[in-house]
Coordinates of C-alpha atoms and ligand atoms in Angstrom, one line a residue:
X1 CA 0.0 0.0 0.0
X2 CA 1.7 3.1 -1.1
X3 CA 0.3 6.3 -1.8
X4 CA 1.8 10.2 -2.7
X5 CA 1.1 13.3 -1.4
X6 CA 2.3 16.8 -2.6
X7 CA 1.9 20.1 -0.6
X8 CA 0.2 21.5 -2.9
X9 CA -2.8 19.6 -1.0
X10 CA -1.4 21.1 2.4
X11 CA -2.3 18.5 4.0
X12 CA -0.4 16.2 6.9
X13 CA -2.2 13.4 5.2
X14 CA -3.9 12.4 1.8
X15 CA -7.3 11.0 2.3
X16 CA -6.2 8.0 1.1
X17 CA -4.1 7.6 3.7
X18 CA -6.9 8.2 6.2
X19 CA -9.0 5.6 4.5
X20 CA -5.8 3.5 4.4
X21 CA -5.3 3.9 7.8
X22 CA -8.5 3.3 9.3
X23 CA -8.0 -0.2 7.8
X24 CA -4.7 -1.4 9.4
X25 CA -4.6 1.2 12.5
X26 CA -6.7 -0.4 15.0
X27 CA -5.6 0.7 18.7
X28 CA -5.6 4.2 18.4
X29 CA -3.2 6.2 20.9
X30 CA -5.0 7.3 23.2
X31 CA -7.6 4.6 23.0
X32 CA -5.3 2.6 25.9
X33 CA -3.2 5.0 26.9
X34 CA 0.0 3.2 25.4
X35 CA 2.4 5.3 23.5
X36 CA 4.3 3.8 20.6
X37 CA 7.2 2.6 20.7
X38 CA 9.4 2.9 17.6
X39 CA 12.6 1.7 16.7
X40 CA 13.9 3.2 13.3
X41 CA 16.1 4.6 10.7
X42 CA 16.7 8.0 9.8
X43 CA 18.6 9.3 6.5
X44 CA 18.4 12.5 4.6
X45 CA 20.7 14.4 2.4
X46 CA 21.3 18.2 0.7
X47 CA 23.0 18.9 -2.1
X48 CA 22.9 16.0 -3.9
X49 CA 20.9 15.2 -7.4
X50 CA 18.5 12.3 -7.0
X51 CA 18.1 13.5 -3.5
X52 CA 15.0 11.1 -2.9
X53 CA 16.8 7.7 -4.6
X54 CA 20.2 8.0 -2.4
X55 CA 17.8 8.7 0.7
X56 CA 16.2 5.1 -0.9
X57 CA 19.6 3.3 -1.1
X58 CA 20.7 4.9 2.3
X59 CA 17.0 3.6 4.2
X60 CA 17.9 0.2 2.8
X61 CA 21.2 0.1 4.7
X62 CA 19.0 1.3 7.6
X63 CA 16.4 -1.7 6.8
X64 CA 17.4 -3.4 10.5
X65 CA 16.5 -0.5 12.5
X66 CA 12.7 -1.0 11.2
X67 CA 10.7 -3.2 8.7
X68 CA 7.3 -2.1 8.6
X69 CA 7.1 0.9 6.5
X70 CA 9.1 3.2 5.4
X71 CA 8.4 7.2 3.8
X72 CA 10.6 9.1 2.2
X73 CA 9.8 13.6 1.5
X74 CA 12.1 15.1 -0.9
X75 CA 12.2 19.3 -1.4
X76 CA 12.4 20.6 -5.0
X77 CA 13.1 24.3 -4.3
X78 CA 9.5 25.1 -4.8
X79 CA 7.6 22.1 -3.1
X80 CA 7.4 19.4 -0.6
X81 CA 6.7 15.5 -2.2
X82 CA 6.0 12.4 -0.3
X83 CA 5.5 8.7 -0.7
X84 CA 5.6 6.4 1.8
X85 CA 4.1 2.7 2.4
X86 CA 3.4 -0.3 4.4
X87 CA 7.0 -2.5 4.3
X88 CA 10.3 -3.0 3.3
X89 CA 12.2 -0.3 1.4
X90 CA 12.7 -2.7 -2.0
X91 CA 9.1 -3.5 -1.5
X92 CA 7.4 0.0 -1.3
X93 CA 10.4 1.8 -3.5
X94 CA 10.0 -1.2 -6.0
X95 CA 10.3 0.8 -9.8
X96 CA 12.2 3.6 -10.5
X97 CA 9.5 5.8 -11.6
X98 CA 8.7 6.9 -8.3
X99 CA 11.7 8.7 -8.0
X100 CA 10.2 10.5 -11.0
X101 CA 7.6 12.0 -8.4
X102 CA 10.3 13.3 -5.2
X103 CA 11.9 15.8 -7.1
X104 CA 14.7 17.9 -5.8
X105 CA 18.2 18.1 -4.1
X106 CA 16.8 17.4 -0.7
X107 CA 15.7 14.4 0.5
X108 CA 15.0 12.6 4.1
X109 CA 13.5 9.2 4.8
X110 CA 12.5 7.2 7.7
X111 CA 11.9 2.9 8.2
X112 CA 9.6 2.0 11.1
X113 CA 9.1 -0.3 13.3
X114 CA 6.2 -0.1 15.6
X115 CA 4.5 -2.7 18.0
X116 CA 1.3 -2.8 18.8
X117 CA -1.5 -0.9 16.4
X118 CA -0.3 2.2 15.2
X119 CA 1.1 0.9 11.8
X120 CA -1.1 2.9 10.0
X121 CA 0.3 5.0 6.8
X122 CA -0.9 8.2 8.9
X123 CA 2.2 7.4 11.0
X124 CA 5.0 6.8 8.5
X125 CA 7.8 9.5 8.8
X126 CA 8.7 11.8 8.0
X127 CA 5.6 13.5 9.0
X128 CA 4.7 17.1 7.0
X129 CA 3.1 19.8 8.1
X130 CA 2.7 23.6 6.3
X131 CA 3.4 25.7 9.2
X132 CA 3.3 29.2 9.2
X133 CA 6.4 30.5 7.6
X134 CA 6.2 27.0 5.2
X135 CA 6.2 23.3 5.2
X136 CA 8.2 21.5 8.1
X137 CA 9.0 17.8 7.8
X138 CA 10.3 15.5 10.7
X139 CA 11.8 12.1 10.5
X140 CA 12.5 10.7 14.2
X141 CA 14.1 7.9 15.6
X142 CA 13.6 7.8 19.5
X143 CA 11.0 8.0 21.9
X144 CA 9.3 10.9 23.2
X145 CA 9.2 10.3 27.2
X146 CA 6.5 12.6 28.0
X147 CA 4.6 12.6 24.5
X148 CA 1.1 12.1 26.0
X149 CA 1.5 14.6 28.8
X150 CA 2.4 17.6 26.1
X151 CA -0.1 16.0 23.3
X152 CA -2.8 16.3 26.4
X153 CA -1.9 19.4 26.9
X154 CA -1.7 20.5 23.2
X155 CA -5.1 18.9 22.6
X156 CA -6.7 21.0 25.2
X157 CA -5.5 24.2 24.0
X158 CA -7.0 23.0 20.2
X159 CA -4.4 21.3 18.4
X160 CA -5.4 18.4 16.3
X161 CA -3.7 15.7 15.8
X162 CA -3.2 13.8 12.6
X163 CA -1.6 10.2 13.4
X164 CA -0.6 8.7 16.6
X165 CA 2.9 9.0 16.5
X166 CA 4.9 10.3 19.3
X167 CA 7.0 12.4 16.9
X168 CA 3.8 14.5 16.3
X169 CA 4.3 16.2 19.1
X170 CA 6.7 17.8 17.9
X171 CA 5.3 19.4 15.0
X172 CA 2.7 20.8 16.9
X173 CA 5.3 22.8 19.7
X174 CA 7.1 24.2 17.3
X175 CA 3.5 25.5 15.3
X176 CA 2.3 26.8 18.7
X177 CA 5.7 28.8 19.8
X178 CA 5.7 32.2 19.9
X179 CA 9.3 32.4 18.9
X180 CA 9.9 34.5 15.8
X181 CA 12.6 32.0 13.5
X182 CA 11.7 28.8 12.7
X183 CA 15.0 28.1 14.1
X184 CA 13.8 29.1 17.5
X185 CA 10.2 27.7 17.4
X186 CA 12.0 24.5 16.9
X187 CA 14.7 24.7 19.8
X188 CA 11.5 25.6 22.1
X189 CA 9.7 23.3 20.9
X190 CA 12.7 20.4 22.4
X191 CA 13.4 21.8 25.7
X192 CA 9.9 20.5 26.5
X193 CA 10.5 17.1 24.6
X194 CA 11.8 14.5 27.4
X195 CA 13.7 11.1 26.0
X196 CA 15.3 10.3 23.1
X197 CA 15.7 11.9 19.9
X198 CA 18.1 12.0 16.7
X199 CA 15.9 14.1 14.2
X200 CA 16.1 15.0 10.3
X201 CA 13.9 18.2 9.7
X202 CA 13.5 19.4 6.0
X203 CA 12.5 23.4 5.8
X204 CA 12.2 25.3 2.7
X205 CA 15.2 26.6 3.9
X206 CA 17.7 23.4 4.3
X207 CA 17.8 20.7 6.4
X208 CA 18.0 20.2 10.5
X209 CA 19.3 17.4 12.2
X210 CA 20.0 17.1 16.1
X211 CA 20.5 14.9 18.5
X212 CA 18.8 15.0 22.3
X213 CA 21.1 16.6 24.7
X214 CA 22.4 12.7 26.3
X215 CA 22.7 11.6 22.4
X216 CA 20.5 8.8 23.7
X217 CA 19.8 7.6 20.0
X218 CA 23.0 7.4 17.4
X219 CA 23.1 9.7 14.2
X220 CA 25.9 10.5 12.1
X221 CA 26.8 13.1 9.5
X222 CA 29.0 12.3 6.0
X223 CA 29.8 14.2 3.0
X224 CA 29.4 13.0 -1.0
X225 CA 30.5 15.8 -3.2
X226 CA 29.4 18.8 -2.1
X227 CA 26.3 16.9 -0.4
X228 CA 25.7 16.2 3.2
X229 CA 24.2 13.4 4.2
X230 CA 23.0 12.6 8.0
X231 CA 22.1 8.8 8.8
X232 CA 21.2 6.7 11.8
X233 CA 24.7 4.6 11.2
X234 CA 28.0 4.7 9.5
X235 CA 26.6 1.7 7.1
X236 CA 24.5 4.3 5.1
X237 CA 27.1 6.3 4.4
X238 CA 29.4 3.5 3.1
X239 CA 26.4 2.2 1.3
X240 CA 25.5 5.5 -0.2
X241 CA 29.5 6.2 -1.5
X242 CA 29.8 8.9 1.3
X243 CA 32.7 9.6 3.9
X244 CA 32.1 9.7 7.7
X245 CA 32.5 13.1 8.3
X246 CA 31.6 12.8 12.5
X247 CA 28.8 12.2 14.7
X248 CA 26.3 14.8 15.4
X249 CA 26.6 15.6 19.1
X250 CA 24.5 14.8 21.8
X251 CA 22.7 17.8 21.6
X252 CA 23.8 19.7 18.6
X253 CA 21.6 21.0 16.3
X254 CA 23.4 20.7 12.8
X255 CA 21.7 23.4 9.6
X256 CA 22.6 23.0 6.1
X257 CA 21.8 25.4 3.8
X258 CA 20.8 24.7 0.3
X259 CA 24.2 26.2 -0.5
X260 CA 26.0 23.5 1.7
X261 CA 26.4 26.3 4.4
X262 CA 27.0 24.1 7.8
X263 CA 26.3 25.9 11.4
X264 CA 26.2 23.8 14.6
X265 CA 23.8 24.5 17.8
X266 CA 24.3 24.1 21.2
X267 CA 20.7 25.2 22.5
X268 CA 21.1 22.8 25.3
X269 CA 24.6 23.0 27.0
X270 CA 26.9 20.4 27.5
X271 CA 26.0 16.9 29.6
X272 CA 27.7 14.2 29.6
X273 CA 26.3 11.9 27.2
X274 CA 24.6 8.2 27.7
X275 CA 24.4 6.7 24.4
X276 CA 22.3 3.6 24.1
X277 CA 24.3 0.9 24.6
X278 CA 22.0 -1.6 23.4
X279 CA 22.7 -0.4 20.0
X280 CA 26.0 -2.1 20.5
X281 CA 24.6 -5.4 21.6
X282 CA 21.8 -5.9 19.4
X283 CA 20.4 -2.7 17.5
X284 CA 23.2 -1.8 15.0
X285 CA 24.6 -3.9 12.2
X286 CA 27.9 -4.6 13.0
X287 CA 29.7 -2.9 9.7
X288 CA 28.7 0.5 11.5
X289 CA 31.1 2.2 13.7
X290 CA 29.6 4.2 16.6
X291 CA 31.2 6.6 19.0
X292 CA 34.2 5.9 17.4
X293 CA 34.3 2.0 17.9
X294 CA 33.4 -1.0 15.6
X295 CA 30.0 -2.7 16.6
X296 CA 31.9 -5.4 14.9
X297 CA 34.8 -5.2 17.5
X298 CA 32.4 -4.7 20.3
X299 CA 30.6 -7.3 20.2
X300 CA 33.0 -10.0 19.2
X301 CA 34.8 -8.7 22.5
X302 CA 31.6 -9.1 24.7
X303 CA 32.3 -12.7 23.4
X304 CA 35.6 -12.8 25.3
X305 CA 34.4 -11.2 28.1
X306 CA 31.9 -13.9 28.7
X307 CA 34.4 -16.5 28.1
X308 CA 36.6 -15.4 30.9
X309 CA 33.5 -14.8 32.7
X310 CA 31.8 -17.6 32.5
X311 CA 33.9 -20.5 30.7
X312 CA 32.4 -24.0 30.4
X313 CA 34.0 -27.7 29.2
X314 CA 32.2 -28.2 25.4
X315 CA 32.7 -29.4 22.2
X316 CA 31.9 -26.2 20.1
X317 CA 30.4 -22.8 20.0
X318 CA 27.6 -22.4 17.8
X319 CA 25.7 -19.0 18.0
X320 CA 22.3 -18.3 17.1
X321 CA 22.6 -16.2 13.8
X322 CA 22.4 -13.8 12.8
X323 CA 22.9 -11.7 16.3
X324 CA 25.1 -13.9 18.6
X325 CA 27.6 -14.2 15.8
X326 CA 30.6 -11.7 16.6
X327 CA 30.3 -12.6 20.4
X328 CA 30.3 -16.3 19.2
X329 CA 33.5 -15.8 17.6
X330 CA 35.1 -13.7 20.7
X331 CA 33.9 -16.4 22.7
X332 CA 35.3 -19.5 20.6
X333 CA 38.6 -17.6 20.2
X334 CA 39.1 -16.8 24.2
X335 CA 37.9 -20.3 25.2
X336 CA 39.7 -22.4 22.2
X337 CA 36.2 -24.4 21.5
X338 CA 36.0 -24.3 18.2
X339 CA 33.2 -22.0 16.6
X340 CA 30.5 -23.9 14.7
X341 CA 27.7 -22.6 12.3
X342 CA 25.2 -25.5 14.6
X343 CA 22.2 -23.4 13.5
X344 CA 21.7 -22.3 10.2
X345 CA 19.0 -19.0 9.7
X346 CA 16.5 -18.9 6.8
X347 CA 17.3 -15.6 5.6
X348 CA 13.5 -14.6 4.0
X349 CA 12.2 -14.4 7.5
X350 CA 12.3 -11.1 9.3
X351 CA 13.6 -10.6 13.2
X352 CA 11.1 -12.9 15.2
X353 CA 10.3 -10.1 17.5
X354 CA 8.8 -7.7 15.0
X355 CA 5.6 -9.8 15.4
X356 CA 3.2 -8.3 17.5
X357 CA 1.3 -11.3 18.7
X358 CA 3.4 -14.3 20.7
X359 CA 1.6 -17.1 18.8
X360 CA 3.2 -15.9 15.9
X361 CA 6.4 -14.9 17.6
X362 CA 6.8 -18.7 18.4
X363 CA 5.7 -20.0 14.7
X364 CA 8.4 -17.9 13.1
X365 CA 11.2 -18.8 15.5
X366 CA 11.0 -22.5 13.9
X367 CA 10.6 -20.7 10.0
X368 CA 13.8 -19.0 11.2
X369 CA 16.2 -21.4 12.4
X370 CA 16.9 -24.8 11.7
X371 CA 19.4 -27.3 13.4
X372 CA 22.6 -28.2 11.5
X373 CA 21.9 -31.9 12.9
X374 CA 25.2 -33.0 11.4
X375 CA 27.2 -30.8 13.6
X376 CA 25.5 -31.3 16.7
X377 CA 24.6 -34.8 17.4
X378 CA 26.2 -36.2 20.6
X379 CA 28.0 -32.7 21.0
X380 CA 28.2 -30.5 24.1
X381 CA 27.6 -26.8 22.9
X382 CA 27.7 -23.8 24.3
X383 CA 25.1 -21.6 22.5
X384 CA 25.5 -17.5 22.0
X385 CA 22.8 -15.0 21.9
X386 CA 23.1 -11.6 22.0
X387 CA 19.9 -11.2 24.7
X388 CA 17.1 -12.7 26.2
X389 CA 13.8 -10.4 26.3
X390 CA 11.0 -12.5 27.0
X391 CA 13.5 -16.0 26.4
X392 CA 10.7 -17.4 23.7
X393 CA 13.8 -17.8 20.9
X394 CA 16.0 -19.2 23.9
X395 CA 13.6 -21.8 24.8
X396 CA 12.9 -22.3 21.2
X397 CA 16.3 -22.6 20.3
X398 CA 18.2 -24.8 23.3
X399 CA 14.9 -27.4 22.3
X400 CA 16.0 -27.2 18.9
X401 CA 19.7 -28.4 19.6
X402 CA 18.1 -31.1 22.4
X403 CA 16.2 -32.3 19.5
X404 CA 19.2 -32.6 16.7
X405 CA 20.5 -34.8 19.6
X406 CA 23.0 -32.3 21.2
X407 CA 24.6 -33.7 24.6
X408 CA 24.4 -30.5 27.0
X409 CA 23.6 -27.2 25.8
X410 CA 25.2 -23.9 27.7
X411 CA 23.7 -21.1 26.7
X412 CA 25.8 -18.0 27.4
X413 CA 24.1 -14.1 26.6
X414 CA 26.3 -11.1 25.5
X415 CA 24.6 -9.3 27.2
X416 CA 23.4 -8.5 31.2
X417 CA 20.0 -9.9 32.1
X418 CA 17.4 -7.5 30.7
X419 CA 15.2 -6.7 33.6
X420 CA 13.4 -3.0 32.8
X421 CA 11.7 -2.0 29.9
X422 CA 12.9 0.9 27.2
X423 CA 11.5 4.1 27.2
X424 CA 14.0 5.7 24.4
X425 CA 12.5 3.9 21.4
X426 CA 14.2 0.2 21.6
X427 CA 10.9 -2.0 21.5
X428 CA 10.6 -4.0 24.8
X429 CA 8.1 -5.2 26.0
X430 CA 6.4 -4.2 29.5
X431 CA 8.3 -5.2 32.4
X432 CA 6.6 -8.2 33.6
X433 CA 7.2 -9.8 30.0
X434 CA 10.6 -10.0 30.8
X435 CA 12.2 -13.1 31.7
X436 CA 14.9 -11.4 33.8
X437 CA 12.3 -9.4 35.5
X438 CA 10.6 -12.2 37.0
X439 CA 13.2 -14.9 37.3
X440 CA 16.3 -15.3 39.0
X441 CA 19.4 -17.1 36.9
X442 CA 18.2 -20.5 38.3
X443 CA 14.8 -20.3 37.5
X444 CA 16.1 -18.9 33.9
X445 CA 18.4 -21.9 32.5
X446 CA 15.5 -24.1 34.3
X447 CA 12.8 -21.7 32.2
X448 CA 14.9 -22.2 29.1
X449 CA 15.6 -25.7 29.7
X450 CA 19.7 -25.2 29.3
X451 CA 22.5 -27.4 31.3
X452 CA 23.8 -24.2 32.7
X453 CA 23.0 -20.2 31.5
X454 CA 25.2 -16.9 32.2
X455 CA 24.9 -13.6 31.3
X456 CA 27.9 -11.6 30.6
X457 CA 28.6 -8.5 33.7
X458 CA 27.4 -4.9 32.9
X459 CA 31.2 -4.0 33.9
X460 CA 32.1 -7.0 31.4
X461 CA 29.9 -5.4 28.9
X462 CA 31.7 -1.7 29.9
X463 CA 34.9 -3.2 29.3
X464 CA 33.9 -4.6 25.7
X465 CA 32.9 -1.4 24.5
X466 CA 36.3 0.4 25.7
X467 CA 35.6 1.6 29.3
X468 CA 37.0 0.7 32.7
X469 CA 33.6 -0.6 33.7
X470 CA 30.2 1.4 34.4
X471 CA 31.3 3.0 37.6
X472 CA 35.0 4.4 36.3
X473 CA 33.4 7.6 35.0
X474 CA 29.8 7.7 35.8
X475 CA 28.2 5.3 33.3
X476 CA 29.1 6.2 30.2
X477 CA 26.2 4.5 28.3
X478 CA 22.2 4.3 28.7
X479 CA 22.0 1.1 30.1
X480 CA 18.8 1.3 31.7
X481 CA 17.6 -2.1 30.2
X482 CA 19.8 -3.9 32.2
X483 CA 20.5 -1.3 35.5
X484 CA 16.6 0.2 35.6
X485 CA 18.9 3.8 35.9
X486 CA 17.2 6.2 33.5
X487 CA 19.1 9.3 32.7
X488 CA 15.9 11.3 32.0
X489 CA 12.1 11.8 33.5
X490 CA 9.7 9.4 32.5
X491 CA 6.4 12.1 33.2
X492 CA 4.1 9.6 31.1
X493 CA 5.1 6.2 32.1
X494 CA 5.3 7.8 36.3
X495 CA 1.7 9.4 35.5
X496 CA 0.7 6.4 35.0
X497 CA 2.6 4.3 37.6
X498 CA 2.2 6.3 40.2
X499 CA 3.8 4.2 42.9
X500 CA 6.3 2.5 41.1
X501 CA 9.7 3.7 41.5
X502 CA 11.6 4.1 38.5
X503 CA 15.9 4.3 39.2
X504 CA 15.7 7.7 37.8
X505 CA 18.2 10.8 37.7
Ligands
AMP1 P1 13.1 -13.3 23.2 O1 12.7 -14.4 22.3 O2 11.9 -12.4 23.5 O3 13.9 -13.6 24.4 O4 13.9 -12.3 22.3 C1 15.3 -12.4 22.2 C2 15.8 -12.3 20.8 O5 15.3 -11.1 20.2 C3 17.3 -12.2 20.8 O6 17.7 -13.3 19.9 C4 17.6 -10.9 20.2 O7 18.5 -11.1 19.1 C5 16.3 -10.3 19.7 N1 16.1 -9.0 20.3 C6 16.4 -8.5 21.5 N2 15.9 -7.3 21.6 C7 15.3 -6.9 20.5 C8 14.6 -5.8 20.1 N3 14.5 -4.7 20.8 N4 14.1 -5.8 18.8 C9 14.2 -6.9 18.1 N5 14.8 -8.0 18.4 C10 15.4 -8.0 19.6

């Protein structure tokens, strides 16, 4: 389902969308008081002719961060143009004509992932709006902590909201600011946004791209030519033909001109910054380097980590693919086991945890990964996964190498025990879905039916990413998943839990 609009209808949405939307977006916002959460991919580019196909390529190298639609606006000088639809990038950007219709040397794009409801077209980024001094476009990967508190508030004094996304919010501060640039409507606009956001705006005037003020959500900046590009990861810009120019800076807001004229923001001061760190577990692909360091590298050296931490006697390593392969390695090299592909992934399945419903979650586990029976028979194995959320794949996955008639199976996570849910747009579920959160080890590897389980140490995890551990200079990282210490206020999720106590700064 794809569909266009132009500004020239001045409208946030077609009504095709809306009739789209009214078809696939069943659990409005409000309607049970849960706020999306989104994990995504953000690219956009100035400067550059076939703004709108690069942004294409570029979203395709983002394809990871977010599977179920994707958008992309592109800026000809005159107008704003938009298509967007329900899937992969190669799927909804499928003939080159299209490109025929986003005109212009400025394009941004978006790839979404959302959870429950919400994955109407009236939510595919970037959103557009025509705002008083001209149209405004947003792409946003993150998650606004306090989005239904300001969109209450923003409702009551008459705004109208168009989709249910979080990033909506947005829009509609920076409409109702009294500030006289666009420049400073928009900074106002995010000192009353809480969480995490890396942003690509698109005015008539250039292009805007910032980062929240802990730089809780990655984005990078890259040059082709005389055009800059912004991305979510360094793989877009390889993919793209672009050199990594640096990160944008937790936040900075970065303008570019339409004549390539750079000037960096600092509307926030300086903090230090907590950068996700579960984007170098699980979230980034492992070509990209962030804050300076190969998720490659990082991960294979989680691997080593946990094979000092937690060795075991075995026959081989064999990691569940695709996302327990570096550690795998950094584990098989550190403990001498040798490294065996022991499962083999079917690779026209998408991540099991993009289904919303656990029925289906379970089915695609088994269309994902199949047993290489000839390797494992009679062996002992220690198995490597980058996390255990809710341990469905675990489970799934230590029956599968019982069944191909594997000995013992030790499975060993590259990662600490995820015990609190995400707030800054990584999609996990509530609190009491997680296995860590209402288990102890034991009851774990008994849960998951392994020999023995162990989860590599937060400090383990510090070290792997190039620190002296969490503590050696306050921690470095947002690592709330695994610590339950959020570096920012959560106003919706505490107006809602009011007697919960959240570990908070
Ligand atoms: P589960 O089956 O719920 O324990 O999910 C664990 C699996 O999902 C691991 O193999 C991870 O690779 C993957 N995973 C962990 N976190 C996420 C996430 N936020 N989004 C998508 N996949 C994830």
């Amino acid at each position: 389902m794809t569909s266009i609009y132009h500004t020239p209808a001045r409208a946030l949405i077609s009504d095709a969308d809306t009739a789209a939307d009214t078809a696939v977006d069943n659990a409005p916002w409000d309607a049970d008081g849960d706020a999306l959460h989104e994990e995504c991919g953000i690219f956009g580019v100035i400067g550059a002719r076939s703004a709108a196909s690069m942004a294409a390529l570029g979203l395709h190298a983002l394809q990871h961060r977010g599977q179920e639609a994707v958008g992309i606006t592109s800026f000809d000088g005159t107008e704003f143009f938009s298509y967007r639809g329900i899937g992969h990038v190669a799927h909804v950007f499928n003939n080159q004509d299209i490109f025929a219709d986003l005109p212009g040397m400025m394009a941004s794009g978006h790839v979404r992932y959302s959870t429950t409801g919400g994955s109407g077209l009236r939510n595919i980024q970037p959103l557009f709006a025509d705002l008083a001094d001209g149209g405004f476009s947003i792409a946003h990967n993150g998650n606004i902590s306090n989005a239904m508190t300001l969109k209450r508030n923003l409702v009551q004094k008459g705004s109208i909201f168009q989709s249910t996304s979080d990033t909506e919010v947005i829009i509609h501060l920076v409409a109702t600011s009294r500030y006289p640039t666009l420049l400073d409507r928009f900074v106002d606009a995010l000192r009353l946004v809480e969480g995490a956001y890396s942003l690509i705006c698109m005015t008539q005037h250039g292009m805007i791209a910032c980062r929240d003020p802990l730089g809780i959500r990655p984005l990078v900046m890259g040059r082709i030519g005389d055009a800059v590009v912004f991305a979510s990861e360094t793989v877009a810009l390889d993919v793209v033909g672009a050199d990594f120019e640096r990160e944008v800076e937790p936040g900075e807001l970065v303008q570019v001109d339409h004549n390539g004229v750079i000037s960096s923001h600092r509307p926030f001061g300086r903090q230090p910054a907590r950068p996700c760190i579960f984007e170098q577990v699980y979230f980034s692909r492992p070509d990209s380097i962030m804050g300076g360091q190969s998720v490659y590298q990082a991960r294979r050296q989680i691997g080593v980590e946990l094979a000092k931490e937690a060795p075991t006697a075995a026959d081989i390593v064999v990691p569940v693919p695709d996302s327990g392969v570096p550690a795998a390695i950094g584990y098989a090299v550190q403990s001498g086991i040798p490294f065996e592909l022991g499962i083999i992934r079917s690779h026209y399945v998408g991540r099991t945890f993009i289904q919303p419903s656990d029925g289906k979650r379970h089915a695609d586990v088994k269309r994902k990964h199949n047993a290489n029976r000839a390797l494992v028979e009679g062996k002992r194995i220690v198995l490597i996964d980058d996390s255990i959320v809710r341990g469905t794949t675990s489970m799934k996955i230590v029956q599968m190498m019982r069944d191909a008639g594997a000995a013992e199976v030790h499975m060993r996570i590259a990662s600490p025990p995820t015990e609190n849910s995400c707030f800054y747009g990584v999609d996990t579920p509530e609190r009491d879905k997680l296995l860590a959160a209402r288990m102890d080890l034991a009851a774990m590897a008994d849960y998951i039916q392994a020999d023995s389980l162990a989860f590599v140490s937060i400090d383990g995890l510090y070290r792997a990413v190039g620190e002296k551990g969490r503590k050696a200079k306050c921690p470095q990282f947002c690592d709330a998943c695994f610590t339950g210490e959020y570096p920012t206020r959560l106003t919706d999720y505490c107006a809602e839990h009011p007697t919960e106590l959240l570990g908070e700064i």
